[in-house]
Short mmCIF file of C-alpha atoms in Angstrom, two decimals:
data_model
loop_
_atom_site.label_atom_id
_atom_site.label_comp_id
_atom_site.label_asym_id
_atom_site.label_seq_id
_atom_site.Cartn_x
_atom_site.Cartn_y
_atom_site.Cartn_z
CA MET A 1 114.81 56.55 117.12
CA SER A 2 113.94 59.35 114.76
CA TYR A 3 111.90 62.50 115.39
CA LEU A 4 110.34 62.00 111.97
CA GLY A 5 108.92 58.73 113.17
CA VAL A 6 106.90 60.53 115.85
CA GLY A 7 105.20 62.67 113.24
CA ALA A 8 104.30 59.58 111.17
CA SER A 9 102.49 57.79 114.02
CA PRO A 10 98.71 57.84 113.38
CA GLY A 11 98.02 58.66 117.03
CA ASN A 12 99.89 61.93 116.80
CA VAL A 13 98.17 63.32 113.72
CA PRO A 14 95.16 64.92 115.53
CA VAL A 15 97.56 66.46 118.10
CA TYR A 16 99.64 67.97 115.30
CA HIS A 17 96.44 69.14 113.54
CA GLU A 18 95.10 70.75 116.72
CA THR A 19 98.42 72.48 117.42
CA SER A 20 98.62 73.94 113.91
CA LEU A 21 95.04 75.17 114.26
CA LYS A 22 95.92 76.82 117.57
CA VAL A 23 98.89 78.56 115.92
CA VAL A 24 96.59 79.83 113.14
CA ASP A 25 94.05 80.95 115.75
CA ARG A 26 96.70 82.84 117.72
CA ARG A 27 97.90 84.59 114.55
CA VAL A 28 94.34 85.52 113.54
CA ARG A 29 93.64 86.89 117.06
CA LEU A 30 96.87 88.90 116.94
CA ALA A 31 96.04 90.24 113.45
CA GLU A 32 92.56 91.21 114.69
CA LEU A 33 94.02 93.01 117.72
CA VAL A 34 96.61 94.93 115.67
CA LEU A 35 93.99 95.83 113.05
CA ARG A 36 91.56 97.14 115.67
CA PHE A 37 94.25 99.36 117.25
CA VAL A 38 95.37 100.61 113.80
CA ILE A 39 91.75 101.42 112.87
CA CYS A 40 91.29 103.22 116.20
CA GLY A 41 94.41 105.31 115.53
CA LEU A 42 93.48 106.07 111.92
CA GLY A 43 89.89 106.94 112.92
CA VAL A 44 91.19 109.48 115.46
CA LEU A 45 93.70 110.79 112.87
CA THR A 46 90.89 111.29 110.30
CA ALA A 47 88.65 113.08 112.80
CA VAL A 48 91.51 115.36 113.93
CA LEU A 49 92.82 116.06 110.40
CA VAL A 50 89.40 116.96 109.01
CA GLY A 51 87.85 118.41 112.20
CA THR A 52 90.67 120.89 112.87
CA ASP A 53 91.11 121.91 109.24
CA THR A 54 90.59 125.62 108.55
CA GLN A 55 92.09 128.18 106.20
CA VAL A 56 91.55 131.93 106.06
CA ARG A 57 91.97 133.82 102.79
CA GLU A 58 91.72 137.55 102.25
CA ILE A 59 90.07 138.62 98.99
CA PHE A 60 89.86 142.40 98.46
CA THR A 61 89.86 143.15 102.23
CA ILE A 62 87.11 140.54 102.79
CA GLN A 63 88.21 137.63 104.98
CA LYS A 64 86.87 134.23 103.94
CA LYS A 65 87.31 131.15 106.08
CA ALA A 66 87.04 127.55 104.91
CA LYS A 67 86.15 125.00 107.57
CA PHE A 68 84.99 121.39 107.53
CA THR A 69 81.41 122.30 108.58
CA ASP A 70 80.99 124.02 105.18
CA MET A 71 80.61 120.53 103.68
CA LYS A 72 78.03 118.27 105.30
CA ALA A 73 79.86 115.22 103.92
CA LEU A 74 82.95 116.14 105.96
CA VAL A 75 80.84 116.46 109.14
CA PHE A 76 79.47 112.95 108.45
CA LEU A 77 83.06 111.74 107.85
CA VAL A 78 84.28 113.12 111.20
CA ILE A 79 81.30 111.62 113.11
CA ALA A 80 81.57 108.22 111.37
CA ASN A 81 85.31 108.00 112.03
CA GLY A 82 84.88 109.09 115.64
CA ILE A 83 82.33 106.29 116.13
CA ALA A 84 84.59 103.79 114.30
CA ALA A 85 87.56 104.75 116.52
CA SER A 86 85.52 104.36 119.74
CA TYR A 87 84.03 101.05 118.56
CA SER A 88 87.49 99.72 117.58
CA LEU A 89 88.97 100.74 120.94
CA ILE A 90 86.23 98.89 122.86
CA GLN A 91 86.67 95.81 120.65
CA ALA A 92 90.47 95.96 120.98
CA LEU A 93 90.16 96.06 124.78
CA ARG A 94 87.82 93.03 124.60
CA CYS A 95 90.49 91.23 122.52
CA VAL A 96 93.22 92.14 125.05
CA VAL A 97 91.11 90.95 128.01
CA SER A 98 90.29 87.63 126.31
CA MET A 99 93.98 87.13 125.32
CA VAL A 100 95.28 87.93 128.83
CA ARG A 101 92.69 85.67 130.45
CA GLY A 102 93.29 83.06 127.77
CA SER A 103 89.52 82.75 127.55
CA VAL A 104 87.79 81.54 124.42
CA LEU A 105 84.71 83.01 122.75
CA PHE A 106 82.08 80.26 122.64
CA SER A 107 78.97 82.44 122.80
CA LYS A 108 77.31 82.39 119.37
CA PRO A 109 75.12 85.47 120.09
CA LEU A 110 78.27 87.44 121.06
CA ALA A 111 80.11 86.25 117.93
CA TRP A 112 77.09 87.27 115.83
CA ALA A 113 77.01 90.67 117.59
CA ILE A 114 80.73 91.23 116.82
CA PHE A 115 80.27 90.17 113.17
CA SER A 116 77.18 92.40 112.80
CA GLY A 117 78.92 95.34 114.51
CA ASP A 118 81.94 95.02 112.20
CA GLN A 119 79.63 94.84 109.19
CA VAL A 120 77.63 97.92 110.21
CA MET A 121 80.85 99.88 110.87
CA ALA A 122 82.23 98.80 107.46
CA TYR A 123 79.07 100.01 105.70
CA VAL A 124 78.92 103.31 107.66
CA THR A 125 82.62 104.20 107.19
CA LEU A 126 82.46 103.25 103.49
CA ALA A 127 79.34 105.38 102.89
CA ALA A 128 81.00 108.31 104.72
CA VAL A 129 84.22 108.08 102.71
CA ALA A 130 82.28 107.76 99.41
CA ALA A 131 80.21 110.89 100.15
CA ALA A 132 83.31 112.85 101.29
CA ALA A 133 85.31 111.72 98.26
CA GLN A 134 82.50 112.90 95.98
CA SER A 135 82.53 116.35 97.64
CA ALA A 136 86.33 116.43 97.44
CA VAL A 137 86.28 115.63 93.70
CA ILE A 138 83.86 118.54 93.09
CA ALA A 139 86.03 120.82 95.25
CA LYS A 140 89.19 119.76 93.39
CA LEU A 141 87.92 119.63 89.79
CA GLY A 142 84.70 121.63 89.92
CA GLN A 143 81.54 120.68 87.98
CA PRO A 144 81.53 123.36 85.25
CA GLU A 145 78.25 122.08 83.70
CA LEU A 146 76.48 123.01 86.94
CA GLN A 147 78.50 126.17 87.66
CA TRP A 148 80.07 124.60 90.74
CA MET A 149 83.55 126.08 90.75
CA LYS A 150 86.61 124.31 92.10
CA ILE A 151 87.72 125.84 95.38
CA CYS A 152 91.02 124.03 95.91
CA GLY A 153 92.98 126.63 93.94
CA MET A 154 91.94 129.14 96.60
CA TYR A 155 92.10 126.93 99.69
CA GLU A 156 95.07 124.71 98.82
CA LYS A 157 96.20 123.91 102.37
CA PHE A 158 92.61 123.20 103.46
CA CYS A 159 92.05 120.83 100.52
CA ASN A 160 95.34 118.97 101.02
CA GLN A 161 94.54 118.33 104.67
CA VAL A 162 91.02 117.09 103.79
CA GLY A 163 92.65 114.85 101.15
CA GLU A 164 94.94 113.32 103.79
CA GLY A 165 91.90 112.80 106.03
CA ILE A 166 90.02 111.03 103.22
CA VAL A 167 92.98 108.70 102.54
CA SER A 168 93.10 107.87 106.25
CA ALA A 169 89.29 107.33 106.28
CA LEU A 170 89.61 105.04 103.25
CA LEU A 171 92.17 102.94 105.15
CA VAL A 172 89.72 102.82 108.11
CA SER A 173 86.92 101.47 105.89
CA ILE A 174 89.23 98.93 104.17
CA GLY A 175 90.34 97.84 107.67
CA MET A 176 86.71 97.47 108.77
CA VAL A 177 85.97 95.33 105.69
CA ALA A 178 89.00 93.13 106.55
CA LEU A 179 87.76 92.85 110.17
CA SER A 180 84.33 91.78 108.88
CA VAL A 181 86.04 88.92 107.02
CA ILE A 182 88.03 87.98 110.16
CA SER A 183 84.93 88.00 112.35
CA ALA A 184 83.02 85.98 109.70
CA PHE A 185 85.85 83.41 109.86
CA GLY A 186 85.57 83.46 113.66
CA LEU A 187 81.88 82.76 113.47
CA PHE A 188 82.35 79.88 110.99
CA ARG A 189 85.01 78.36 113.22
CA LEU A 190 82.65 78.58 116.16
CA TYR A 191 79.93 76.70 114.27
CA ASN A 192 82.50 74.26 112.96
CA GLY A 193 84.19 73.79 116.35
CA SER A 194 80.95 73.36 118.31
CA ASN A 195 80.30 70.10 116.50
CA LYS A 196 83.75 68.78 117.33
CA GLY A 197 83.27 69.17 121.04
CA LYS A 198 84.45 72.80 121.17
CA SER A 199 88.06 71.74 120.96
CA ASN A 200 89.80 74.13 118.60
CA SER A 201 87.71 77.19 117.85
CA GLY A 202 89.67 79.21 120.32
CA TRP A 203 88.90 82.91 119.78
CA MET B 1 46.54 56.03 121.57
CA SER B 2 47.29 59.74 121.39
CA TYR B 3 49.02 61.80 118.66
CA LEU B 4 50.76 63.72 121.40
CA GLY B 5 52.39 60.46 122.44
CA VAL B 6 54.02 60.15 119.00
CA GLY B 7 55.58 63.60 119.34
CA ALA B 8 57.00 62.68 122.73
CA SER B 9 58.81 59.60 121.47
CA PRO B 10 62.56 60.28 121.49
CA GLY B 11 62.98 58.54 118.13
CA ASN B 12 60.78 61.08 116.38
CA VAL B 13 62.49 64.23 117.62
CA PRO B 14 65.33 64.32 115.05
CA VAL B 15 62.83 63.68 112.22
CA TYR B 16 60.68 66.60 113.36
CA HIS B 17 63.81 68.72 113.77
CA GLU B 18 65.05 67.89 110.28
CA THR B 19 61.63 68.57 108.73
CA SER B 20 61.36 71.98 110.39
CA LEU B 21 64.90 72.80 109.21
CA LYS B 22 63.93 71.86 105.64
CA VAL B 23 60.88 74.15 105.84
CA VAL B 24 63.12 77.01 107.05
CA ASP B 25 65.62 76.22 104.28
CA ARG B 26 62.91 76.29 101.62
CA ARG B 27 61.64 79.65 102.90
CA VAL B 28 65.15 81.13 102.99
CA ARG B 29 65.82 79.91 99.44
CA LEU B 30 62.53 81.40 98.26
CA ALA B 31 63.27 84.71 100.03
CA GLU B 32 66.73 84.75 98.40
CA LEU B 33 65.24 84.10 94.95
CA VAL B 34 62.57 86.81 95.32
CA LEU B 35 65.14 89.29 96.69
CA ARG B 36 67.53 88.65 93.80
CA PHE B 37 64.79 89.22 91.20
CA VAL B 38 63.59 92.38 93.04
CA ILE B 39 67.17 93.72 93.15
CA CYS B 40 67.61 92.96 89.45
CA GLY B 41 64.41 94.87 88.65
CA LEU B 42 65.27 97.82 90.89
CA GLY B 43 68.84 97.95 89.51
CA VAL B 44 67.49 98.19 85.94
CA LEU B 45 64.90 100.78 87.10
CA THR B 46 67.66 102.92 88.70
CA ALA B 47 69.88 102.73 85.59
CA VAL B 48 66.94 103.64 83.29
CA LEU B 49 65.58 106.43 85.56
CA VAL B 50 68.97 108.12 85.97
CA GLY B 51 70.48 107.20 82.59
CA THR B 52 67.60 108.55 80.50
CA ASP B 53 67.07 111.67 82.61
CA THR B 54 67.46 114.94 80.73
CA GLN B 55 65.84 118.38 80.85
CA VAL B 56 66.27 121.33 78.51
CA ARG B 57 65.72 124.90 79.76
CA GLU B 58 65.83 128.05 77.75
CA ILE B 59 67.39 131.04 79.50
CA PHE B 60 67.44 134.26 77.43
CA THR B 61 67.46 132.38 74.11
CA ILE B 62 70.32 130.14 75.33
CA GLN B 63 69.38 126.47 75.56
CA LYS B 64 70.82 124.62 78.56
CA LYS B 65 70.52 120.88 78.93
CA ALA B 66 70.90 118.91 82.18
CA LYS B 67 71.92 115.25 81.79
CA PHE B 68 73.19 112.58 84.15
CA THR B 69 76.74 112.71 82.73
CA ASP B 70 77.06 116.24 84.19
CA MET B 71 77.55 114.57 87.59
CA LYS B 72 80.23 111.88 87.80
CA ALA B 73 78.48 110.38 90.85
CA LEU B 74 75.39 109.67 88.74
CA VAL B 75 77.51 107.92 86.08
CA PHE B 76 78.99 105.74 88.88
CA LEU B 77 75.44 105.09 90.15
CA VAL B 78 74.21 103.94 86.71
CA ILE B 79 77.26 101.66 86.20
CA ALA B 80 77.09 100.19 89.74
CA ASN B 81 73.36 99.46 89.44
CA GLY B 82 73.80 97.98 85.96
CA ILE B 83 76.44 95.62 87.37
CA ALA B 84 74.25 94.82 90.43
CA ALA B 85 71.28 94.01 88.17
CA SER B 86 73.35 91.70 85.94
CA TYR B 87 74.95 89.99 88.96
CA SER B 88 71.53 89.50 90.62
CA LEU B 89 70.04 88.05 87.42
CA ILE B 90 72.86 85.50 87.12
CA GLN B 91 72.53 84.59 90.83
CA ALA B 92 68.71 84.35 90.53
CA LEU B 93 69.06 81.97 87.56
CA ARG B 94 71.51 79.86 89.64
CA CYS B 95 68.87 79.76 92.43
CA VAL B 96 66.14 78.72 89.94
CA VAL B 97 68.32 75.96 88.44
CA SER B 98 69.23 74.57 91.89
CA MET B 99 65.57 74.73 93.02
CA VAL B 100 64.27 73.00 89.84
CA ARG B 101 66.95 70.32 90.04
CA GLY B 102 66.41 70.05 93.80
CA SER B 103 70.19 70.07 94.10
CA VAL B 104 71.95 71.22 97.23
CA LEU B 105 74.95 73.54 97.49
CA PHE B 106 77.68 71.63 99.33
CA SER B 107 80.71 73.29 97.75
CA LYS B 108 82.35 75.52 100.35
CA PRO B 109 84.43 77.47 97.77
CA LEU B 110 81.24 78.22 95.80
CA ALA B 111 79.40 79.29 98.99
CA TRP B 112 82.37 81.53 99.87
CA ALA B 113 82.34 82.98 96.33
CA ILE B 114 78.60 83.77 96.60
CA PHE B 115 79.05 85.35 100.06
CA SER B 116 82.05 87.39 98.85
CA GLY B 117 80.22 88.44 95.67
CA ASP B 118 77.19 89.60 97.67
CA GLN B 119 79.47 91.50 100.06
CA VAL B 120 81.37 93.25 97.24
CA MET B 121 78.09 94.20 95.52
CA ALA B 122 76.70 95.53 98.83
CA TYR B 123 79.81 97.70 99.34
CA VAL B 124 79.87 98.95 95.72
CA THR B 125 76.14 99.81 95.55
CA LEU B 126 76.28 101.49 98.97
CA ALA B 127 79.32 103.60 98.00
CA ALA B 128 77.59 104.58 94.74
CA VAL B 129 74.35 105.60 96.46
CA ALA B 130 76.27 107.58 99.15
CA ALA B 131 78.23 109.53 96.53
CA ALA B 132 75.10 110.17 94.43
CA ALA B 133 73.09 111.21 97.49
CA GLN B 134 75.85 113.69 98.41
CA SER B 135 75.72 115.24 94.93
CA ALA B 136 71.91 115.30 95.08
CA VAL B 137 71.94 117.13 98.43
CA ILE B 138 74.26 119.79 96.99
CA ALA B 139 72.04 120.07 93.87
CA LYS B 140 68.89 120.37 96.01
CA LEU B 141 70.12 122.65 98.82
CA GLY B 142 73.29 124.17 97.41
CA GLN B 143 76.44 124.82 99.45
CA PRO B 144 76.33 128.63 99.81
CA GLU B 145 79.63 128.77 101.77
CA LEU B 146 81.41 127.41 98.67
CA GLN B 147 79.31 129.29 96.09
CA TRP B 148 77.84 126.05 94.79
CA MET B 149 74.30 127.07 93.88
CA LYS B 150 71.32 124.74 94.01
CA ILE B 151 70.19 123.75 90.54
CA CYS B 152 66.95 121.94 91.37
CA GLY B 153 64.89 125.13 91.20
CA MET B 154 65.85 125.35 87.53
CA TYR B 155 65.79 121.66 86.62
CA GLU B 156 62.91 120.43 88.75
CA LYS B 157 61.83 117.47 86.59
CA PHE B 158 65.47 116.34 86.18
CA CYS B 159 66.08 116.48 89.95
CA ASN B 160 62.85 114.64 90.81
CA GLN B 161 63.71 111.78 88.45
CA VAL B 162 67.25 111.54 89.87
CA GLY B 163 65.69 111.50 93.36
CA GLU B 164 63.47 108.55 92.38
CA GLY B 165 66.56 106.80 90.97
CA ILE B 166 68.46 107.34 94.23
CA VAL B 167 65.57 105.91 96.30
CA SER B 168 65.51 102.86 94.02
CA ALA B 169 69.34 102.56 94.30
CA LEU B 170 69.08 102.78 98.11
CA LEU B 171 66.61 99.86 98.04
CA VAL B 172 69.10 97.93 95.85
CA SER B 173 71.91 98.44 98.37
CA ILE B 174 69.67 97.54 101.35
CA GLY B 175 68.64 94.41 99.42
CA MET B 176 72.29 93.53 98.78
CA VAL B 177 73.07 93.92 102.50
CA ALA B 178 70.13 91.60 103.30
CA LEU B 179 71.42 89.09 100.72
CA SER B 180 74.88 89.21 102.35
CA VAL B 181 73.25 88.19 105.63
CA ILE B 182 71.32 85.38 103.89
CA SER B 183 74.46 84.07 102.16
CA ALA B 184 76.39 84.32 105.46
CA PHE B 185 73.66 82.15 107.04
CA GLY B 186 73.99 79.74 104.11
CA LEU B 187 77.71 79.48 104.67
CA PHE B 188 77.31 78.89 108.45
CA ARG B 189 74.72 76.18 107.76
CA LEU B 190 77.14 74.52 105.36
CA TYR B 191 79.91 74.43 108.00
CA ASN B 192 77.40 73.30 110.62
CA GLY B 193 75.80 70.68 108.34
CA SER B 194 79.10 69.25 107.08
CA ASN B 195 79.91 67.98 110.55
CA LYS B 196 76.56 66.26 110.88
CA GLY B 197 77.02 64.18 107.75
CA LYS B 198 75.73 66.89 105.37
CA SER B 199 72.12 66.12 106.23
CA ASN B 200 70.35 69.44 106.54
CA SER B 201 72.31 72.29 105.04
CA GLY B 202 70.20 72.17 101.94
CA TRP B 203 70.85 75.29 99.86
#
């Protein structure tokens, strides 16, 4: 008797199919969980990097201080990333609870809410990082045609730290876009699975 | 014999259900078509408003000219809206062809491509409008802490036209977000319909 023979039996094919789907589901759930925690961490990192960034320079006995509130785009970036971090933490905890309980998400309204939430967060974080990047480009290169001088020669440490914050914020928005795709997949599976007797749309 | 009695017959319920679904489908397809043409028009309007915007001022015999290429964010806005307009025109023509032929989209890869395309365009147009809006806010209000002076007092006509362009671009990105939702619905229907013998996922 051969093990290969078991796999070839027509009766076993759906079992094999269902098992492979469950493996894929488990991997997708794990990827979602890791991604949500990473986004939470990076969101906090962005908010801390940008929010605590200051530099004092002395020019002819006059002290000048650069801080993130000088640029409205950076304030928006800190707020957006703070919201994204909180949202991701709540969603990550939901993932942990459902994984520990082994429960399965069958509620279409909830799946739609998660998909919509991920989409809104992706749009908000992307808009914030685009606005901040635009300000950062002006600060770094200046806009001589408009007499907006570059300030990064003067506040080098301040600019570098903002730059690190923007890179981190960019990773947050890319992560949110990836999560939107994952939650779209989850929603499709749910619609797909509900017509098969809710057998293998387990997440 | 009563008409109400016909409605109550169990045999007629699926027919009624299918008919109402077809009505919804037709309305969604029409909304999609109208939205794609509106986005195409607004995209062209944005590109023309911003791309042709110039103003010459004379200050102490020196001529100064403001043009959209002075701000990199406006160049990005023109390019992004040009791409969005072209993309929407192609998609609108696809909608017209499928409506005229009465053909139904059953190809999952194509539905995924449309959904992904709409998503990418929504992200790109939103990032462009966020960056342009940030530049516009600096131009309008200035950023006195960084010695970036407002320029809209000097170039009022130029700024107003850019403002109109940004409003139009904002409508384009909101429209693209709405289209993403519509194409997500289309994709869900396709997954849903495919398990019912592909009977009512008609678009």
